[in-house]
Tab-separated table of C-alpha atoms in Angstrom:
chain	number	residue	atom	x	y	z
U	1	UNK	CA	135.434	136.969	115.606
U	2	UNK	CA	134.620	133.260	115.041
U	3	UNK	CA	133.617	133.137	118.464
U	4	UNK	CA	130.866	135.289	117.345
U	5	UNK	CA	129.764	134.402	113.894
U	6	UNK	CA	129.000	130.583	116.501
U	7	UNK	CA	127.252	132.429	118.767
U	8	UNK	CA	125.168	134.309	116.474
U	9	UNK	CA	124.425	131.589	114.396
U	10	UNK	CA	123.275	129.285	117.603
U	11	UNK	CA	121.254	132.208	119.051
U	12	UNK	CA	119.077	132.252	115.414
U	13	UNK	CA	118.976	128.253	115.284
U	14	UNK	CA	117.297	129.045	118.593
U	15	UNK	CA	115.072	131.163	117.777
U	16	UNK	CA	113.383	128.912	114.779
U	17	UNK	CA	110.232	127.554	116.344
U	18	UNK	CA	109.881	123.719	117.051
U	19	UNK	CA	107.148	123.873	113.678
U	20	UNK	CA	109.417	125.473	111.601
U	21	UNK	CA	111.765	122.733	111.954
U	22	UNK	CA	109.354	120.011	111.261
U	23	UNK	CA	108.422	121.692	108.284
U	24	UNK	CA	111.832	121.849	107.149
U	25	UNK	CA	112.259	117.998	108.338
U	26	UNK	CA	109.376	116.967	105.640
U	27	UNK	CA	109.879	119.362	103.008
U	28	UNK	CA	113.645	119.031	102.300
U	29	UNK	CA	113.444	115.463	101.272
U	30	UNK	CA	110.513	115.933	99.167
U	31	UNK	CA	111.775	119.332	97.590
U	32	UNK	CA	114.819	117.484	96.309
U	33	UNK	CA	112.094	114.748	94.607
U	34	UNK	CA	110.591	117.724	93.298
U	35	UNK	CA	113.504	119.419	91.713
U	36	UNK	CA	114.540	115.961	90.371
U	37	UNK	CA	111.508	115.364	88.645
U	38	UNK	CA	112.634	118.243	86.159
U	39	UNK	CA	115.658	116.282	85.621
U	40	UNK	CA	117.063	114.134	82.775
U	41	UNK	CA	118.794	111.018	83.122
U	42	UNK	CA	122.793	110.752	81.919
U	43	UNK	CA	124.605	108.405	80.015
U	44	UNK	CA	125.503	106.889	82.951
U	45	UNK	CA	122.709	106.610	85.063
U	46	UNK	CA	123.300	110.043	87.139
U	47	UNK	CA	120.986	112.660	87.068
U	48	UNK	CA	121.231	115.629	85.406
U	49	UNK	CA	119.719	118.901	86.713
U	50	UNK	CA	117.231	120.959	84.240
U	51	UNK	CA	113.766	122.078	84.094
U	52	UNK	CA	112.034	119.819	81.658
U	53	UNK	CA	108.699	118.149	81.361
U	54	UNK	CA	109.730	115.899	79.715
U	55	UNK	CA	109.267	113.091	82.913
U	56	UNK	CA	105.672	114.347	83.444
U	57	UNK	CA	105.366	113.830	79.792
U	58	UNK	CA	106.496	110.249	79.570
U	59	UNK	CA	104.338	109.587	82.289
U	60	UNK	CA	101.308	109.871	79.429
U	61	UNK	CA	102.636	107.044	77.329
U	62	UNK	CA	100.701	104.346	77.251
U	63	UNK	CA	102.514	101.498	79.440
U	64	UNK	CA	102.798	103.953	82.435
U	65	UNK	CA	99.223	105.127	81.843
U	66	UNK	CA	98.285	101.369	81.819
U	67	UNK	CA	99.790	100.741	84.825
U	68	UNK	CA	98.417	103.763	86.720
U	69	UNK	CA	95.243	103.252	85.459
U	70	UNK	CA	95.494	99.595	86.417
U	71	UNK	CA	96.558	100.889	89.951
U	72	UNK	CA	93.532	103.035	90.488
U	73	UNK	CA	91.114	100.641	89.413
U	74	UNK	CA	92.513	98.127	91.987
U	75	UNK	CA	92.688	100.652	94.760
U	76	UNK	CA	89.139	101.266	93.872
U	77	UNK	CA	88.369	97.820	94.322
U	78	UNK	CA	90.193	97.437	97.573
U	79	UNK	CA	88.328	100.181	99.017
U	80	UNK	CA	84.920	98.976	98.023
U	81	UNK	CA	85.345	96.000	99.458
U	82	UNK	CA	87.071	97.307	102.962
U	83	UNK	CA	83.931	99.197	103.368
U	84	UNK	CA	81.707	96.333	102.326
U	85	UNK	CA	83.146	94.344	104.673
U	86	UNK	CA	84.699	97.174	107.794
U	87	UNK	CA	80.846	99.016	107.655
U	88	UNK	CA	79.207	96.020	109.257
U	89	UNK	CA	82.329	95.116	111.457
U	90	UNK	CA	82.644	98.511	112.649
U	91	UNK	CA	79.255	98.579	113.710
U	92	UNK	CA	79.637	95.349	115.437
U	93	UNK	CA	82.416	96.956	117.676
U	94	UNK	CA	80.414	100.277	118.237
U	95	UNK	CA	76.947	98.432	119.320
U	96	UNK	CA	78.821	95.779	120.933
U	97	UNK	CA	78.396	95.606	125.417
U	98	UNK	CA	80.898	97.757	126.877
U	99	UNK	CA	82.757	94.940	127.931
U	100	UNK	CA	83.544	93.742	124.782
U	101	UNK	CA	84.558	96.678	123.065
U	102	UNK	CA	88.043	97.049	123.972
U	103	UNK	CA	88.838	93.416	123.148
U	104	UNK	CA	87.015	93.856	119.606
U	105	UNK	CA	88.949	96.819	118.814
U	106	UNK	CA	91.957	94.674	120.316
U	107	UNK	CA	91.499	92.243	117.642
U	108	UNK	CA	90.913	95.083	114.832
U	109	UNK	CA	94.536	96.258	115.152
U	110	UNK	CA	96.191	92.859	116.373
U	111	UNK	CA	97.592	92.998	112.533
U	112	UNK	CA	99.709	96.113	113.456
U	113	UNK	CA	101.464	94.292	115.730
U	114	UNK	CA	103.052	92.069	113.015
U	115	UNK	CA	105.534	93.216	110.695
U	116	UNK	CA	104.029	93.772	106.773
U	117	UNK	CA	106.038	91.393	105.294
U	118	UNK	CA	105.446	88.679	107.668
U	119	UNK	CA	101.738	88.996	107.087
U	120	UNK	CA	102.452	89.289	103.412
U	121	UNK	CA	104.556	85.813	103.733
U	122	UNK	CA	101.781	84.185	105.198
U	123	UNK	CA	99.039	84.928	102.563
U	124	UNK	CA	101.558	82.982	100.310
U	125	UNK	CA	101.355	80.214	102.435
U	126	UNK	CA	97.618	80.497	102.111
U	127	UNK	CA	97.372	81.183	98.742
U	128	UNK	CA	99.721	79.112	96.954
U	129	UNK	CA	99.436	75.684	95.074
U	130	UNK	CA	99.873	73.574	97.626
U	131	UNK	CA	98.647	76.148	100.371
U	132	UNK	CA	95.679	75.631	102.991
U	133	UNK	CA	92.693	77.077	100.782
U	134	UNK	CA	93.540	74.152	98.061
U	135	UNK	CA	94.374	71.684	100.631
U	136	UNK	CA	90.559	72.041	101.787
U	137	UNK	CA	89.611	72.258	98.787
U	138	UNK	CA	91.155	68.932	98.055
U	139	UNK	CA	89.987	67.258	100.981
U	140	UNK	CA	86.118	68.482	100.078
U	141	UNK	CA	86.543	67.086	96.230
U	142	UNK	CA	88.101	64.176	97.636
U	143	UNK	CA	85.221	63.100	99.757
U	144	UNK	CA	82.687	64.138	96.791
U	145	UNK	CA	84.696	62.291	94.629
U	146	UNK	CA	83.976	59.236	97.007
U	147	UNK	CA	80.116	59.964	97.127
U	148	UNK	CA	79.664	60.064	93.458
U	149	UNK	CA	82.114	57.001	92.929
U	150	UNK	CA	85.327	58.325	91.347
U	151	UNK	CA	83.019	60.279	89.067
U	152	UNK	CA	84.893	63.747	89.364
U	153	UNK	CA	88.293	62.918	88.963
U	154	UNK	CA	92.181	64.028	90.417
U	155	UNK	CA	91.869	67.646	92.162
U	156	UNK	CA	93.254	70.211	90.214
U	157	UNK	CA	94.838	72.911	92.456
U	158	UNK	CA	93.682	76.817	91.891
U	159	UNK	CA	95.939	79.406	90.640
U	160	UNK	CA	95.382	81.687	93.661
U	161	UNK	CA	98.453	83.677	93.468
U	162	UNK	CA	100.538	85.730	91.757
U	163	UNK	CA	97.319	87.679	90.109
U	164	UNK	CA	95.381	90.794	90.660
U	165	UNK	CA	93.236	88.686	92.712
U	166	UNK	CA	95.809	87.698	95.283
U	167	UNK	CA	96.796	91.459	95.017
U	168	UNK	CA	93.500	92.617	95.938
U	169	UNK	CA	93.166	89.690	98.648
U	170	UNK	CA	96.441	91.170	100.525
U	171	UNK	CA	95.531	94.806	99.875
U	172	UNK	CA	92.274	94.676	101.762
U	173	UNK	CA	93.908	92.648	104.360
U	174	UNK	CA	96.038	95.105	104.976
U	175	UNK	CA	94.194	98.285	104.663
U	176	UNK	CA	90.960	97.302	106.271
U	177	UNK	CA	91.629	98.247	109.603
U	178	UNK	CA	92.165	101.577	108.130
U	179	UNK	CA	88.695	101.705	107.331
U	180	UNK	CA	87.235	100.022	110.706
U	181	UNK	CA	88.884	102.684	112.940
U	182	UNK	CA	87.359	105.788	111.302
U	183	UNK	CA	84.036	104.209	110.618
U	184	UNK	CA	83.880	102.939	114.714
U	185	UNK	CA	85.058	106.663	115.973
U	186	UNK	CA	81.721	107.837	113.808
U	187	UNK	CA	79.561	105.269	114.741
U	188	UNK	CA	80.716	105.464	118.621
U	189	UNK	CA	79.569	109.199	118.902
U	190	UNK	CA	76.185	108.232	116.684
U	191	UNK	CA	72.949	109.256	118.911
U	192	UNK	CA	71.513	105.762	119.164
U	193	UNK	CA	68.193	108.018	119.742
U	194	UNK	CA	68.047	108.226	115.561
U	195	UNK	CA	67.829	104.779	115.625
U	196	UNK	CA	65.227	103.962	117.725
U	197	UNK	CA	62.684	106.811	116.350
U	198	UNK	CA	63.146	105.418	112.969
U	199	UNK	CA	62.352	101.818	113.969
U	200	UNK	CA	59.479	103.320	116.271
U	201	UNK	CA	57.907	105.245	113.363
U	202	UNK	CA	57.607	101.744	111.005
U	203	UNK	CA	60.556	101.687	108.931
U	204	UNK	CA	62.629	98.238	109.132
U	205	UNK	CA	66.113	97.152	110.064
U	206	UNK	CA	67.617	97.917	106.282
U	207	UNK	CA	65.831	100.633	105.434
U	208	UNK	CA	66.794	102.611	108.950
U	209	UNK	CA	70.347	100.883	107.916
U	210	UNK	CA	70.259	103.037	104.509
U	211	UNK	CA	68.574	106.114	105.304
U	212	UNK	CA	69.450	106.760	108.872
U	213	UNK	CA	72.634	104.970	109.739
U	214	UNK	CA	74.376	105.414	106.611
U	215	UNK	CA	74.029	109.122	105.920
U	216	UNK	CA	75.297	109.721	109.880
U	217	UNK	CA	78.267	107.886	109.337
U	218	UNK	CA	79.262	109.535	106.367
U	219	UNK	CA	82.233	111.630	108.188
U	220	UNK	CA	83.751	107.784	108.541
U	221	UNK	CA	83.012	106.362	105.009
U	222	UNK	CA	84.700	109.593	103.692
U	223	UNK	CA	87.866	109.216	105.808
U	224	UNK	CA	88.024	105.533	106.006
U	225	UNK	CA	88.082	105.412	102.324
U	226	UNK	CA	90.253	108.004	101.687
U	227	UNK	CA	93.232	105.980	103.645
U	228	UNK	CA	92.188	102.930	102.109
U	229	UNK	CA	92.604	104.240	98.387
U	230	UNK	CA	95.524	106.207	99.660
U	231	UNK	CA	97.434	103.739	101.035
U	232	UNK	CA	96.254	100.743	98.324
U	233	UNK	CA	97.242	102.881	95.520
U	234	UNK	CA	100.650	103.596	96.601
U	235	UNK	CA	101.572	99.995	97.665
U	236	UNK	CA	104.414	98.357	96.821
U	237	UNK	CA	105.578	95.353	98.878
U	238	UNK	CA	101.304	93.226	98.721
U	239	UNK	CA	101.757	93.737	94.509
U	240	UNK	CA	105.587	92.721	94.677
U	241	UNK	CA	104.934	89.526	96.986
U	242	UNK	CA	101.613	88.647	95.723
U	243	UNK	CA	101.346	89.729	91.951
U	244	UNK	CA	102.349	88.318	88.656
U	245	UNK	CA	104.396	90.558	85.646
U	246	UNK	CA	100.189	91.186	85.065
U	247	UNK	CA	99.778	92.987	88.427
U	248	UNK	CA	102.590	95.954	88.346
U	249	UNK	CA	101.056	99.200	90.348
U	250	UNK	CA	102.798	102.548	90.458
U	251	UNK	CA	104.347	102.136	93.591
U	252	UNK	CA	106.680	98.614	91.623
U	253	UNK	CA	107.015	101.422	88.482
U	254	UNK	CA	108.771	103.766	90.850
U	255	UNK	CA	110.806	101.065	92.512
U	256	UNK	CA	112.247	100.211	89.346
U	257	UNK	CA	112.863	103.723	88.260
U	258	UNK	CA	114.980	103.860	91.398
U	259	UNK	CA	116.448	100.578	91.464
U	260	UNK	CA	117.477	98.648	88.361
U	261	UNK	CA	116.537	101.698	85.603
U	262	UNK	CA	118.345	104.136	87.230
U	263	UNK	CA	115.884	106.707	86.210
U	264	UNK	CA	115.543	109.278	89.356
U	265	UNK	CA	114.371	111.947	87.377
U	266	UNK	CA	111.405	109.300	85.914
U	267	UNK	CA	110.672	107.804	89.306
U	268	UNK	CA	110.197	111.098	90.989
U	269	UNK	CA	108.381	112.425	88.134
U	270	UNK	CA	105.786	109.563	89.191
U	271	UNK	CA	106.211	110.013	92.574
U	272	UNK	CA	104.530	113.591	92.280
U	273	UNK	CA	101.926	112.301	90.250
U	274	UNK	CA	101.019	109.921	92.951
U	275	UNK	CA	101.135	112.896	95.431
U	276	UNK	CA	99.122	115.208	93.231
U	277	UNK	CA	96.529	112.502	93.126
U	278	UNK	CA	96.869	112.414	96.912
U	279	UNK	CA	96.336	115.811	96.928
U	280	UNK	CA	93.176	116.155	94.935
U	281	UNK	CA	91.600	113.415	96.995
U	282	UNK	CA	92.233	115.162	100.093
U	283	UNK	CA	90.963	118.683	98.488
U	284	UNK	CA	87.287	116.527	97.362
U	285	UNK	CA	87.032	115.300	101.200
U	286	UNK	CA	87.851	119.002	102.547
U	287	UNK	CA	85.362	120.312	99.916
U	288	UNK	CA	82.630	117.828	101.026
U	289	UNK	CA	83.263	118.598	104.825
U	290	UNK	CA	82.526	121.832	103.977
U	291	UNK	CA	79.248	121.555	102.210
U	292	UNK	CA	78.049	118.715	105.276
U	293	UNK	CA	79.564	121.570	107.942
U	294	UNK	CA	77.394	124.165	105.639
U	295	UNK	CA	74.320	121.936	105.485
U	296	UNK	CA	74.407	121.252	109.386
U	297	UNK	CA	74.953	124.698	110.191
């Protein structure tokens, strides 16, 4: 009889579809978040099943608002600049000769082949008091200081880290190749024949730039700064490394619900806020595929 209760219950493993089980893979983890986000927090730091909102609640006061409100308007930042900055470089890399392409592109994700925190290590060293930016900057005040005579004084060192600068500094570091890559696949498959007509017919470099170039690649400015935001908004190790107690983002507030608080119920309650927002960014890009699909059609 056990025999077959095995045997039966193999035979329907079986028969669950390879998709199935990756669903189940990604949604059991997350559905226990979920159910924990209705929790409450015990006496001793345990967490005690119920269905309140009283998490999503707290989320509204306003140090946690601060903070998330703080987090968006850096990852807003962060993406601005990664386009400001991955727009021109990605169109290096798409107009460059063939046979520099793959070495560009090389050099785009070089980073990846470094571990985060590494990288993250190494902006310190840049960054800090007595890092490389202010030891050039030294040696140029120095030799001013020599021109005009002693006239400007001892070189005070800038406080480079441990602000929202240095956090915005490592952030686009990091997530800028996320916004080369989509912005180079777009720009790649761009009929170079667009191009040409509008410089043919009079218009100049920045204005076929803004009205030709721009508007093609918006497929890659949409998607490129959709993982930018995405992934700068949820950081946690750039703001932990690189930030003071004046740069905290969501993805520190959730670490410490989960760490020294002891607040599961809390930190998952944020946790779903920071997918919802997820969430309603991806539904705006699907939305404004559809009207360009609409529009080309």
């Amino acid at each position: 009889m056990q025999d077959w209760r095995r045997n039966k219950l193999v035979f329907f493993v079986l028969l669950i579809p390879p998709t199935a089980w990756l669903v189940i893979f990604f949604t059991i983890p997350l559905a226990v978040v979920w159910v924990y986000s209705f929790g409450e927090r015990g006496p001793l730091g345990q967490t005690l099943l119920a269905f309140s909102f009283a998490n999503y609640a707290r989320t509204m006061e306003w140090v946690n608002l601060y903070i998330t409100l703080k987090s968006l308007w850096i990852a807003t930042v962060t993406t601005a600049i990664c386009l400001a900055m991955g727009f021109p470089l990605a169109m290096g890399v798409a107009f460059a000769p063939p046979r520099y392409k793959n070495l560009l592109l090389l050099l785009v994700i070089l980073p990846f082949w470094t571990n985060l925190l590494i990288r993250t290590y190494a902006w310190i060293a840049v960054l800090r008091t007595n890092g490389y930016v202010n030891f050039f900057l030294e040696w140029v005040w120095s030799g001013l200081d020599w021109v005009f005579g002693g006239l400007l004084g001892e070189f005070q060192p800038l406080e480079l880290l441990y602000n929202q600068g240095a956090v915005i500094v490592g952030l686009v570091y990091v997530n800028l190749p996320f916004m080369v890559l989509p912005l180079y696949a777009t720009l790649e498959k761009l009929d170079k024949s667009y191009l040409e007509a509008s410089l043919d017919l009079g218009a100049s470099q920045w204005r076929t730039l803004f009205s030709v170039t721009v508007p093609l690649a918006l497929p890659g400015i949409f998607t490129g700064g959709l993982l930018s935001f995405i992934l700068a908004l949820g950081s946690y190790l750039t703001p932990d490394l690189l930030g003071g107690t004046d740069s905290i983002m969501i993805g520190n507030l959730i670490a410490q619900q989960f760490g020294p608080a002891r607040d599961w119920a809390f930190g998952s309650a944020i946790s779903f806020i920071l997918m919802y927002v997820t969430f309603i960014c991806l539904w705006v890009k699907a939305v404004l595929a559809g009207r360009e699909g609409a529009v080309n059609y």
